[in-house]
PDB file of C-alpha atoms in Angstrom:
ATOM      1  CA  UNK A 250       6.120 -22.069   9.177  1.00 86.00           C
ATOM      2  CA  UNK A 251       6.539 -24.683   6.261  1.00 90.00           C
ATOM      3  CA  UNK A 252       6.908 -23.153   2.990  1.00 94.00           C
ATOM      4  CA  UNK A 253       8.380 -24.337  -0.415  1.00 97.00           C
ATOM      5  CA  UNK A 254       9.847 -21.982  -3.005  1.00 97.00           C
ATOM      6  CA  UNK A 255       9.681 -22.478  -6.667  1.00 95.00           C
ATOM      7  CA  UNK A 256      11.612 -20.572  -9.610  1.00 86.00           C
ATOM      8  CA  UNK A 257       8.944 -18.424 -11.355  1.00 82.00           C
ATOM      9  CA  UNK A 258       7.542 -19.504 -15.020  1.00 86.00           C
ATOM     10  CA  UNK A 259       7.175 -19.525 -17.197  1.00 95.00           C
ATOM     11  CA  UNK A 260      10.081 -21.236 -18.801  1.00 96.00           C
ATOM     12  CA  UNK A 261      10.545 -21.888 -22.631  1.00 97.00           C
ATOM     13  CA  UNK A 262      12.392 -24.437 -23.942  1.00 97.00           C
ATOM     14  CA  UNK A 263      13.529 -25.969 -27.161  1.00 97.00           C
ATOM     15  CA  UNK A 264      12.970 -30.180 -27.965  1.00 97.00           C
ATOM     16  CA  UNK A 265      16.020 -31.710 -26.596  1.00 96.00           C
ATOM     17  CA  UNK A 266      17.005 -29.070 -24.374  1.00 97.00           C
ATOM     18  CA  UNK A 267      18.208 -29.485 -20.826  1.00 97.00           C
ATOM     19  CA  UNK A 268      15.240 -28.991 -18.079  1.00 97.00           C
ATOM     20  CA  UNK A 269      16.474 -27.585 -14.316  1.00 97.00           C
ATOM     21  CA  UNK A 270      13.435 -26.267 -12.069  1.00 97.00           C
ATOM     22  CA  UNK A 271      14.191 -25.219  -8.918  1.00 97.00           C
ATOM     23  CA  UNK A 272      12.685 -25.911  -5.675  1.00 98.00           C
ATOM     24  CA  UNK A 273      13.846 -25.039  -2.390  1.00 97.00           C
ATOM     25  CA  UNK A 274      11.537 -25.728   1.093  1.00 96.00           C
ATOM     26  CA  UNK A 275      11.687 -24.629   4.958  1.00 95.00           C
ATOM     27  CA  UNK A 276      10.494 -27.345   7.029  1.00 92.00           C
ATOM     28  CA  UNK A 277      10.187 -28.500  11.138  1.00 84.00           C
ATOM     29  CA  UNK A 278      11.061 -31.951  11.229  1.00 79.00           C
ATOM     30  CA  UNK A 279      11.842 -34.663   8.188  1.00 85.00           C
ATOM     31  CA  UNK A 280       9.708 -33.662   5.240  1.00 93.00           C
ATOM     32  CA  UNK A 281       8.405 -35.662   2.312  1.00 94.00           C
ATOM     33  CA  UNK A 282       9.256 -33.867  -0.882  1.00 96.00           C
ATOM     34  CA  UNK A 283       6.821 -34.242  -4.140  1.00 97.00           C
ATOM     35  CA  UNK A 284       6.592 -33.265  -7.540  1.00 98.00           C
ATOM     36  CA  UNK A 285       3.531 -33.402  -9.196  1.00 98.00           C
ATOM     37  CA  UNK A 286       2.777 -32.089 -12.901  1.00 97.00           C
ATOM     38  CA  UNK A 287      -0.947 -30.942 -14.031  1.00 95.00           C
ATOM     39  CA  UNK A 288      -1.134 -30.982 -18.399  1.00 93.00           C
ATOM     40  CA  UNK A 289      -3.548 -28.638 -20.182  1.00 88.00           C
ATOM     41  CA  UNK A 290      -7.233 -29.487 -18.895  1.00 84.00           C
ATOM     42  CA  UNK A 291      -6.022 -32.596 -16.714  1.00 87.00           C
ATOM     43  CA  UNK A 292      -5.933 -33.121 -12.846  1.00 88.00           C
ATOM     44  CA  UNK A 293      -2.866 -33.117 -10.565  1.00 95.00           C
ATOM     45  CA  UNK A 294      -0.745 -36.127 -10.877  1.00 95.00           C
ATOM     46  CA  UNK A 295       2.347 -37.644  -8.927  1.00 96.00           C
ATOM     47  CA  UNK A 296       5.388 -37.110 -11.073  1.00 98.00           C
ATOM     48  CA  UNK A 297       8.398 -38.243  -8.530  1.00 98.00           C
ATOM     49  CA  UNK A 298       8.363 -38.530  -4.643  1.00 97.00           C
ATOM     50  CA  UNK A 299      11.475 -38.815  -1.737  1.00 96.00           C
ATOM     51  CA  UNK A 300      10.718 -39.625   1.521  1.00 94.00           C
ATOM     52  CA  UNK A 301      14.588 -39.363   3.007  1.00 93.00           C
ATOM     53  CA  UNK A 302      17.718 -37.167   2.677  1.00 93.00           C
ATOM     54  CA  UNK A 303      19.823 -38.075  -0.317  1.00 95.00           C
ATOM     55  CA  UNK A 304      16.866 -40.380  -1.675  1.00 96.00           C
ATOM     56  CA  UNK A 305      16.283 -39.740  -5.377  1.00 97.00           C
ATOM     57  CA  UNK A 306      13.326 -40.056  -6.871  1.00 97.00           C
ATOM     58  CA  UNK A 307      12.680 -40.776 -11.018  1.00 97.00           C
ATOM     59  CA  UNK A 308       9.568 -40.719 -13.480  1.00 97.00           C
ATOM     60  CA  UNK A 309       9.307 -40.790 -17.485  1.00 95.00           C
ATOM     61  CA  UNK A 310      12.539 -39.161 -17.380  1.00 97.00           C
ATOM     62  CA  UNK A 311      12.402 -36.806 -14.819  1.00 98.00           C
ATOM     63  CA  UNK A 312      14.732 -36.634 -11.179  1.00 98.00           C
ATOM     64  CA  UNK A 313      15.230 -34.684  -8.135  1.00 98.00           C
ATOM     65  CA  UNK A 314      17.442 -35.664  -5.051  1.00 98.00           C
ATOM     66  CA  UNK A 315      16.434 -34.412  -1.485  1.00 97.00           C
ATOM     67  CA  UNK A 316      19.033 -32.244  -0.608  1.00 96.00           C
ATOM     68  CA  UNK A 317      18.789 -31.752   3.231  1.00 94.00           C
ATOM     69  CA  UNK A 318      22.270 -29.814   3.331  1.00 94.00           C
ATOM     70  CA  UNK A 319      20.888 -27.236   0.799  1.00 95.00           C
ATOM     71  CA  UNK A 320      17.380 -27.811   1.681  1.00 96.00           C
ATOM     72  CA  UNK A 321      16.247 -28.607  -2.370  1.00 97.00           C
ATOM     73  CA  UNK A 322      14.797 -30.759  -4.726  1.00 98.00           C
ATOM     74  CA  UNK A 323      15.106 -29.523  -7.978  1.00 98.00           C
ATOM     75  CA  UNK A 324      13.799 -31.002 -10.709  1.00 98.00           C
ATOM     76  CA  UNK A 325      15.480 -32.403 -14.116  1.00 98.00           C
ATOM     77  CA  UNK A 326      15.905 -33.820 -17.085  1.00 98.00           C
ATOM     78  CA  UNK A 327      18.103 -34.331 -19.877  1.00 96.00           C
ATOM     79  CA  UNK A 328      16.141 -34.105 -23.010  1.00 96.00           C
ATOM     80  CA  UNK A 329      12.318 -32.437 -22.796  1.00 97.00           C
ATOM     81  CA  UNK A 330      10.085 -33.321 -25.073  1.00 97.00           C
ATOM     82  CA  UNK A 331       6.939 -31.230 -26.529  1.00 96.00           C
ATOM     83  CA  UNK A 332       4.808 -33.411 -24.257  1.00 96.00           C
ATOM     84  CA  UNK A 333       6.146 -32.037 -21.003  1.00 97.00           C
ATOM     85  CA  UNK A 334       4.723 -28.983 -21.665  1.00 97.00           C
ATOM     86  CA  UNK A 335       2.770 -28.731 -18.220  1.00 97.00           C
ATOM     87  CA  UNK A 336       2.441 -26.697 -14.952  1.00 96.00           C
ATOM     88  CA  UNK A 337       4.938 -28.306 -12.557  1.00 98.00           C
ATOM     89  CA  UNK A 338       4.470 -28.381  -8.720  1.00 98.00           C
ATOM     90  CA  UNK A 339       6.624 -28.780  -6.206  1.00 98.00           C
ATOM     91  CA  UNK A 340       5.083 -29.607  -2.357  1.00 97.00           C
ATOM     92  CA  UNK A 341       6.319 -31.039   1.065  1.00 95.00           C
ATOM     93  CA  UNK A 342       4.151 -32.627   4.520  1.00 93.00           C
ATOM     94  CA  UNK A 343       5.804 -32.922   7.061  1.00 87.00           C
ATOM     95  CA  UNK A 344       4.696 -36.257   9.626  1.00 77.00           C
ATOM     96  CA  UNK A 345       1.308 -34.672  12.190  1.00 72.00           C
ATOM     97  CA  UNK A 346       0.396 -32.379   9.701  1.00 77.00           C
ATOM     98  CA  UNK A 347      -1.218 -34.254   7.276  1.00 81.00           C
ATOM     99  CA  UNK A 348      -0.947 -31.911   4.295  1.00 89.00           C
ATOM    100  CA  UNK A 349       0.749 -30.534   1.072  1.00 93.00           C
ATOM    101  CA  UNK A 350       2.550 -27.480   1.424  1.00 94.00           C
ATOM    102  CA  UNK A 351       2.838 -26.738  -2.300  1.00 96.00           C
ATOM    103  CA  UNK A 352       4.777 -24.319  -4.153  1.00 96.00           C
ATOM    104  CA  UNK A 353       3.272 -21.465  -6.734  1.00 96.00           C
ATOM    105  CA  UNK A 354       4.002 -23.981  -9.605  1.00 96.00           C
ATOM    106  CA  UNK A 355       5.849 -23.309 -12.629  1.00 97.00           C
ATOM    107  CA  UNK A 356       4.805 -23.410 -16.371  1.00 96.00           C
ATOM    108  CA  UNK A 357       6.930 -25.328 -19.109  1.00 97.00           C
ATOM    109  CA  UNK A 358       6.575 -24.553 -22.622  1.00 97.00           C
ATOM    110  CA  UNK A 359       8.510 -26.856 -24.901  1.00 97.00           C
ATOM    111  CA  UNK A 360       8.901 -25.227 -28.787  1.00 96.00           C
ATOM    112  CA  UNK A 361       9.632 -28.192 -30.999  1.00 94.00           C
TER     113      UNK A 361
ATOM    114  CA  UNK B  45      -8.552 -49.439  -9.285  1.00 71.00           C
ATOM    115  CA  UNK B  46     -11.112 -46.807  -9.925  1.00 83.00           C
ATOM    116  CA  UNK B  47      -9.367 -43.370  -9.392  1.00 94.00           C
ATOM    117  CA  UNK B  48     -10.490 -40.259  -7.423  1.00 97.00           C
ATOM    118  CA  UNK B  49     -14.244 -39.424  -8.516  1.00 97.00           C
ATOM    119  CA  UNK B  50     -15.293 -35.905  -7.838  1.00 97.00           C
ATOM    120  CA  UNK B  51     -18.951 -34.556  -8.579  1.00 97.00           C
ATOM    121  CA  UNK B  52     -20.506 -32.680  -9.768  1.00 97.00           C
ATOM    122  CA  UNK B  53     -17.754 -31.530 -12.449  1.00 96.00           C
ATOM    123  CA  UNK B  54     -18.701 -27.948 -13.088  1.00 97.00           C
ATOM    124  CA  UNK B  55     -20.941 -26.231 -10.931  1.00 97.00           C
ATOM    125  CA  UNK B  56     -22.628 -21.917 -11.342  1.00 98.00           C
ATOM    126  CA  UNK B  57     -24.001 -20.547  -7.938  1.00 97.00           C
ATOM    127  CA  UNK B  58     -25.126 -16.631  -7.210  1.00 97.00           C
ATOM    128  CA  UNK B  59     -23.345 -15.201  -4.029  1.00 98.00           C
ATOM    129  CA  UNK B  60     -25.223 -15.978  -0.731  1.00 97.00           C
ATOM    130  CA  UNK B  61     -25.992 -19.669  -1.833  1.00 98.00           C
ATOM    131  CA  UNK B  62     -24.528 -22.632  -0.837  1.00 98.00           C
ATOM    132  CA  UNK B  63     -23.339 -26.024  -2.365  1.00 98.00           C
ATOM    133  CA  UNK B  64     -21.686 -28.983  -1.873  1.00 98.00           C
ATOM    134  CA  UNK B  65     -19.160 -30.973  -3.235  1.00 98.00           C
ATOM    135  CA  UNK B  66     -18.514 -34.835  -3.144  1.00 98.00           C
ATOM    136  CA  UNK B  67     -15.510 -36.788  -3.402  1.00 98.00           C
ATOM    137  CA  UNK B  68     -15.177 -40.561  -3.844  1.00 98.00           C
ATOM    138  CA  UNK B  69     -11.908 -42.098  -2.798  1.00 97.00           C
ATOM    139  CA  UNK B  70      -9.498 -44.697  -4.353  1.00 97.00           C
ATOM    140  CA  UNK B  71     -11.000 -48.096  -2.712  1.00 95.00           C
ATOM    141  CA  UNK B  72      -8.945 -48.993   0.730  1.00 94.00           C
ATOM    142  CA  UNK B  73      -8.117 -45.248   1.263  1.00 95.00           C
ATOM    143  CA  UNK B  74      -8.830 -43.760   4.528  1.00 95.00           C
ATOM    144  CA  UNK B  75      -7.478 -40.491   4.104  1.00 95.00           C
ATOM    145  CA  UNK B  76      -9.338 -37.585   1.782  1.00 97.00           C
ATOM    146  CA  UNK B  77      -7.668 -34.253   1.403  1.00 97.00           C
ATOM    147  CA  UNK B  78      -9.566 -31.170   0.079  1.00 98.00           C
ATOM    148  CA  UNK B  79      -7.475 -28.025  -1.742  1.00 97.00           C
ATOM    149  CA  UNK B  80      -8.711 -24.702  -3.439  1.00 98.00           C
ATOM    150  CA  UNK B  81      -6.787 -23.750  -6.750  1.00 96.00           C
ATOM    151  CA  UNK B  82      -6.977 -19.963  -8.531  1.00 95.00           C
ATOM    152  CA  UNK B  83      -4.627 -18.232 -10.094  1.00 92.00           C
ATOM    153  CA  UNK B  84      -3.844 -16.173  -7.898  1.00 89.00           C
ATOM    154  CA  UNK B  85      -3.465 -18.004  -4.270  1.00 92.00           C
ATOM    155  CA  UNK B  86      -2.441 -21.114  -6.062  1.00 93.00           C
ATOM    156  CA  UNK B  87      -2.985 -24.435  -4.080  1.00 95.00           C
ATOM    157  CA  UNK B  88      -4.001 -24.294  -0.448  1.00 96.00           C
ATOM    158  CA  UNK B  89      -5.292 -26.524   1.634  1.00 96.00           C
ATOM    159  CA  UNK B  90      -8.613 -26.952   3.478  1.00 97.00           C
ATOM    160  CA  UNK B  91      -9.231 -30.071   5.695  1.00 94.00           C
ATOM    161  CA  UNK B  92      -7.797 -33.781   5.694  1.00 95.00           C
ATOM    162  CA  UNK B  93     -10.324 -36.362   7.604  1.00 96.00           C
ATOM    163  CA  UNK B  94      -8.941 -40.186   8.146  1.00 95.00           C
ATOM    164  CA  UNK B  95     -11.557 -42.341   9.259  1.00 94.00           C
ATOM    165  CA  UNK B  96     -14.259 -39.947   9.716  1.00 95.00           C
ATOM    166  CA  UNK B  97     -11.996 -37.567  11.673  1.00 95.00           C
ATOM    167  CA  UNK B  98     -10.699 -34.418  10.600  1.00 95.00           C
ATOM    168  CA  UNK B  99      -6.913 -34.174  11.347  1.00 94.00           C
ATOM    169  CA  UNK B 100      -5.823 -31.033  10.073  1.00 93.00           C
ATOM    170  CA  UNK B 101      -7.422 -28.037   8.864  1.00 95.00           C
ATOM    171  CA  UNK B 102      -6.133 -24.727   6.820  1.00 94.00           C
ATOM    172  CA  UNK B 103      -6.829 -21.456   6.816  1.00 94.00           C
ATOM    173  CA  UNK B 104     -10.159 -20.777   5.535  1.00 96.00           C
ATOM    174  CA  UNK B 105     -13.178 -18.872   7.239  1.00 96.00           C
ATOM    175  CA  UNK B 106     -16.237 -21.054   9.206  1.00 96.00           C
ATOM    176  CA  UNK B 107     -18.203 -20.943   5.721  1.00 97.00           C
ATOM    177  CA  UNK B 108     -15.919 -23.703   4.564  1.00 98.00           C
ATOM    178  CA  UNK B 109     -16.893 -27.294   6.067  1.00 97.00           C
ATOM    179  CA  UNK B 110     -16.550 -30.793   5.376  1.00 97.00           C
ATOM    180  CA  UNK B 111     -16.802 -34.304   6.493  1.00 97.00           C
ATOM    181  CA  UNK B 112     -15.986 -37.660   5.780  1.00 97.00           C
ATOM    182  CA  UNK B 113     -18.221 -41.226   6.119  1.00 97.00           C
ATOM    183  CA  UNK B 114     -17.864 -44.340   6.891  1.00 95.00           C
ATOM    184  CA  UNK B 115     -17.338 -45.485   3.698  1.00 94.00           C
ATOM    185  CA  UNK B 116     -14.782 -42.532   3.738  1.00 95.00           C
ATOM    186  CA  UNK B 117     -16.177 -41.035   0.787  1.00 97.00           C
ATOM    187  CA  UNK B 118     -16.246 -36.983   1.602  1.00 98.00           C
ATOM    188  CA  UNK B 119     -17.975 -34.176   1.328  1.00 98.00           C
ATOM    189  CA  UNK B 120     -16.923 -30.210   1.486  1.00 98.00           C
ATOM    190  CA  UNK B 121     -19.650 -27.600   1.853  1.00 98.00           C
ATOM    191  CA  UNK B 122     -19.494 -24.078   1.141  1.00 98.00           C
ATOM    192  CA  UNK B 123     -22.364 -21.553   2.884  1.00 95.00           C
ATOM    193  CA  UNK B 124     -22.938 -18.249   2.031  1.00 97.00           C
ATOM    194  CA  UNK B 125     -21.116 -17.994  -1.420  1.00 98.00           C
ATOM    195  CA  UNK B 126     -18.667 -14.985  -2.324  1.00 97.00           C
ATOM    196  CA  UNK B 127     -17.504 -14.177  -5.638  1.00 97.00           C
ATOM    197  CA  UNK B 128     -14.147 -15.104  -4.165  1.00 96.00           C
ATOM    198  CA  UNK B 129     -14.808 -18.599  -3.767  1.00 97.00           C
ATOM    199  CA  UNK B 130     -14.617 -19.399  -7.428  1.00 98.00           C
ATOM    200  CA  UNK B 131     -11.979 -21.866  -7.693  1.00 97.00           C
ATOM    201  CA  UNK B 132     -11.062 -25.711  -8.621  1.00 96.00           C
ATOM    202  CA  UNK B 133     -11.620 -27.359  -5.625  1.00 97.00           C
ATOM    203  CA  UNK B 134      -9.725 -30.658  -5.912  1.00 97.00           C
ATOM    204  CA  UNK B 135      -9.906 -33.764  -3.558  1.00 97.00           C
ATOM    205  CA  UNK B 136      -6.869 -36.448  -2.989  1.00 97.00           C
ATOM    206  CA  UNK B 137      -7.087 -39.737  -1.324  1.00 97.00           C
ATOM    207  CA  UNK B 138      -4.236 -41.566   0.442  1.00 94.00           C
ATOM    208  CA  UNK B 139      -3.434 -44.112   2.935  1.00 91.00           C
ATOM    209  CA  UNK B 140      -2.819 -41.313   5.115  1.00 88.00           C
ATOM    210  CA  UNK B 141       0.710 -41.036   6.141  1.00 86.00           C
ATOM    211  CA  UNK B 142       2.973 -37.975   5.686  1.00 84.00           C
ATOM    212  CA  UNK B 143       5.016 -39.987   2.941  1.00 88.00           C
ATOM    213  CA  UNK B 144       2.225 -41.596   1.094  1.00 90.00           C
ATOM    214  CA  UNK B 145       1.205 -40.204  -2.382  1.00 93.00           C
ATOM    215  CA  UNK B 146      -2.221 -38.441  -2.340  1.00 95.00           C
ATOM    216  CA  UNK B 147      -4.289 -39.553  -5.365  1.00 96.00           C
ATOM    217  CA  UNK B 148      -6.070 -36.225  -7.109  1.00 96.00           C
ATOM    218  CA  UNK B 149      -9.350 -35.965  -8.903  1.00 96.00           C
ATOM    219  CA  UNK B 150      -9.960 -34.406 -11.844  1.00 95.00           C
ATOM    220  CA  UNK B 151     -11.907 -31.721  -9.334  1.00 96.00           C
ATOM    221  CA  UNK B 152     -14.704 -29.308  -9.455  1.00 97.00           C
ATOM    222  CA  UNK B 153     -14.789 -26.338 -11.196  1.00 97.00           C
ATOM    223  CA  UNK B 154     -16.789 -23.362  -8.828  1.00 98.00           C
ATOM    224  CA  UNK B 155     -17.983 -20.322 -10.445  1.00 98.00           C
ATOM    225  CA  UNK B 156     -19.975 -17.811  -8.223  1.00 98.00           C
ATOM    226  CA  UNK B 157     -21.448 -14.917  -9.963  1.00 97.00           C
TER     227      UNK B 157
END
């Protein structure tokens, strides 16, 4: 079935330092890929989004390319900040399914 | 736009009750999507209804329902409590196609003692 794979948290980081979190998914079909970040006592919220192979999406700093050769979409970004300290998700739907496949998420902790 | 309203907020049952849960989409969305978050199974999904119609549905005993109105606000209900059912139930609203961003609520925190 459809599943998405996340690397396990949590992962610390210094201010400034360079962010990779990978995600990796088994789909049928063309997925959607999403990342969406939850902060400390807040709700889920859409981060970055691509809908096609080699699309890349951006947000407040952050990108991921769908990568249908390697089947990823790992997250990044070149300077975190103490803000991004969050829970970071990674999910996929796939068209007739009508729902997120997420992965286990992964904690960021960002030491200034 | 208003976002994703989800009520009641926090909510304390005893095991064997029931309750329900109401969600309140972003205006002009058709689609409502209903998850269960804990620690340890993560996010899963329940049900998706568009239009009053449930498309899709996960893996989740009978006890679990919903259902969606005309207005396409939504509700879940949840019969027969078990202490596993604590959770954060969160609801999303979309347009409703597989590449459109669903829209969370701040959800509803479940404890069952």
């Amino acid at each position: 079935g459809d599943s998405v794979t996340q690397m396990e948290g949590p992962v610390t980081l210094s201010e400034e330092a360079f962010l990779t979190i990978n995600c990796t998914y088994t789909a049928t079909g063309y997925p959607s890929l999403f990342w969406y970040v939850q902060y400390p006592g807040e709700g889920l919220q859409l981060l970055l989004k691509a809908t096609k192979a080699d699309d890349k999406g951006s947000n407040k700093g952050f990108e991921a390319t769908y990568r249908k050769e390697t089947t990823s979409f790992h997250l990044e970004k070149g300077s975190v900040q103490v803000s991004d300290s969050a829970v970071y998700f990674c999910a996929l739907s796939v068209d007739s399914n009508y729902q997120l496949i997420w992965g286990a998420g992964t904690k960021l902790i960002i030491k200034p | 736009k208003a976002g994703v309203t989800q009520t009641p907020r926090y909510l304390i049952k005893t095991r064997g009750q029931q309750v329900t849960l109401s969600c309140s989409p972003i205006s002009g969305h058709r689609s409502v999507s209903w998850y269960q978050q804990t620690p340890g199974q993560g996010l899963q999904f329940l049900f998706e209804y568009f239009s009053e119609t449930q498309r899709n549905k996960g893996n989740f005993p009978g006890r679990f329902s919903g259902r969606q109105f005309s207005n396409s606000r939504s509700e879940m209900n949840v019969s027969t409590l078990e202490l596993g059912d604590s959770a954060l139930y969160l609801c999303a609203s979309s347009d409703g196609g597989h590449t459109d961003t669903q829209y969370f609520g701040p959800g509803t925190r479940l404890t069952v003692l």
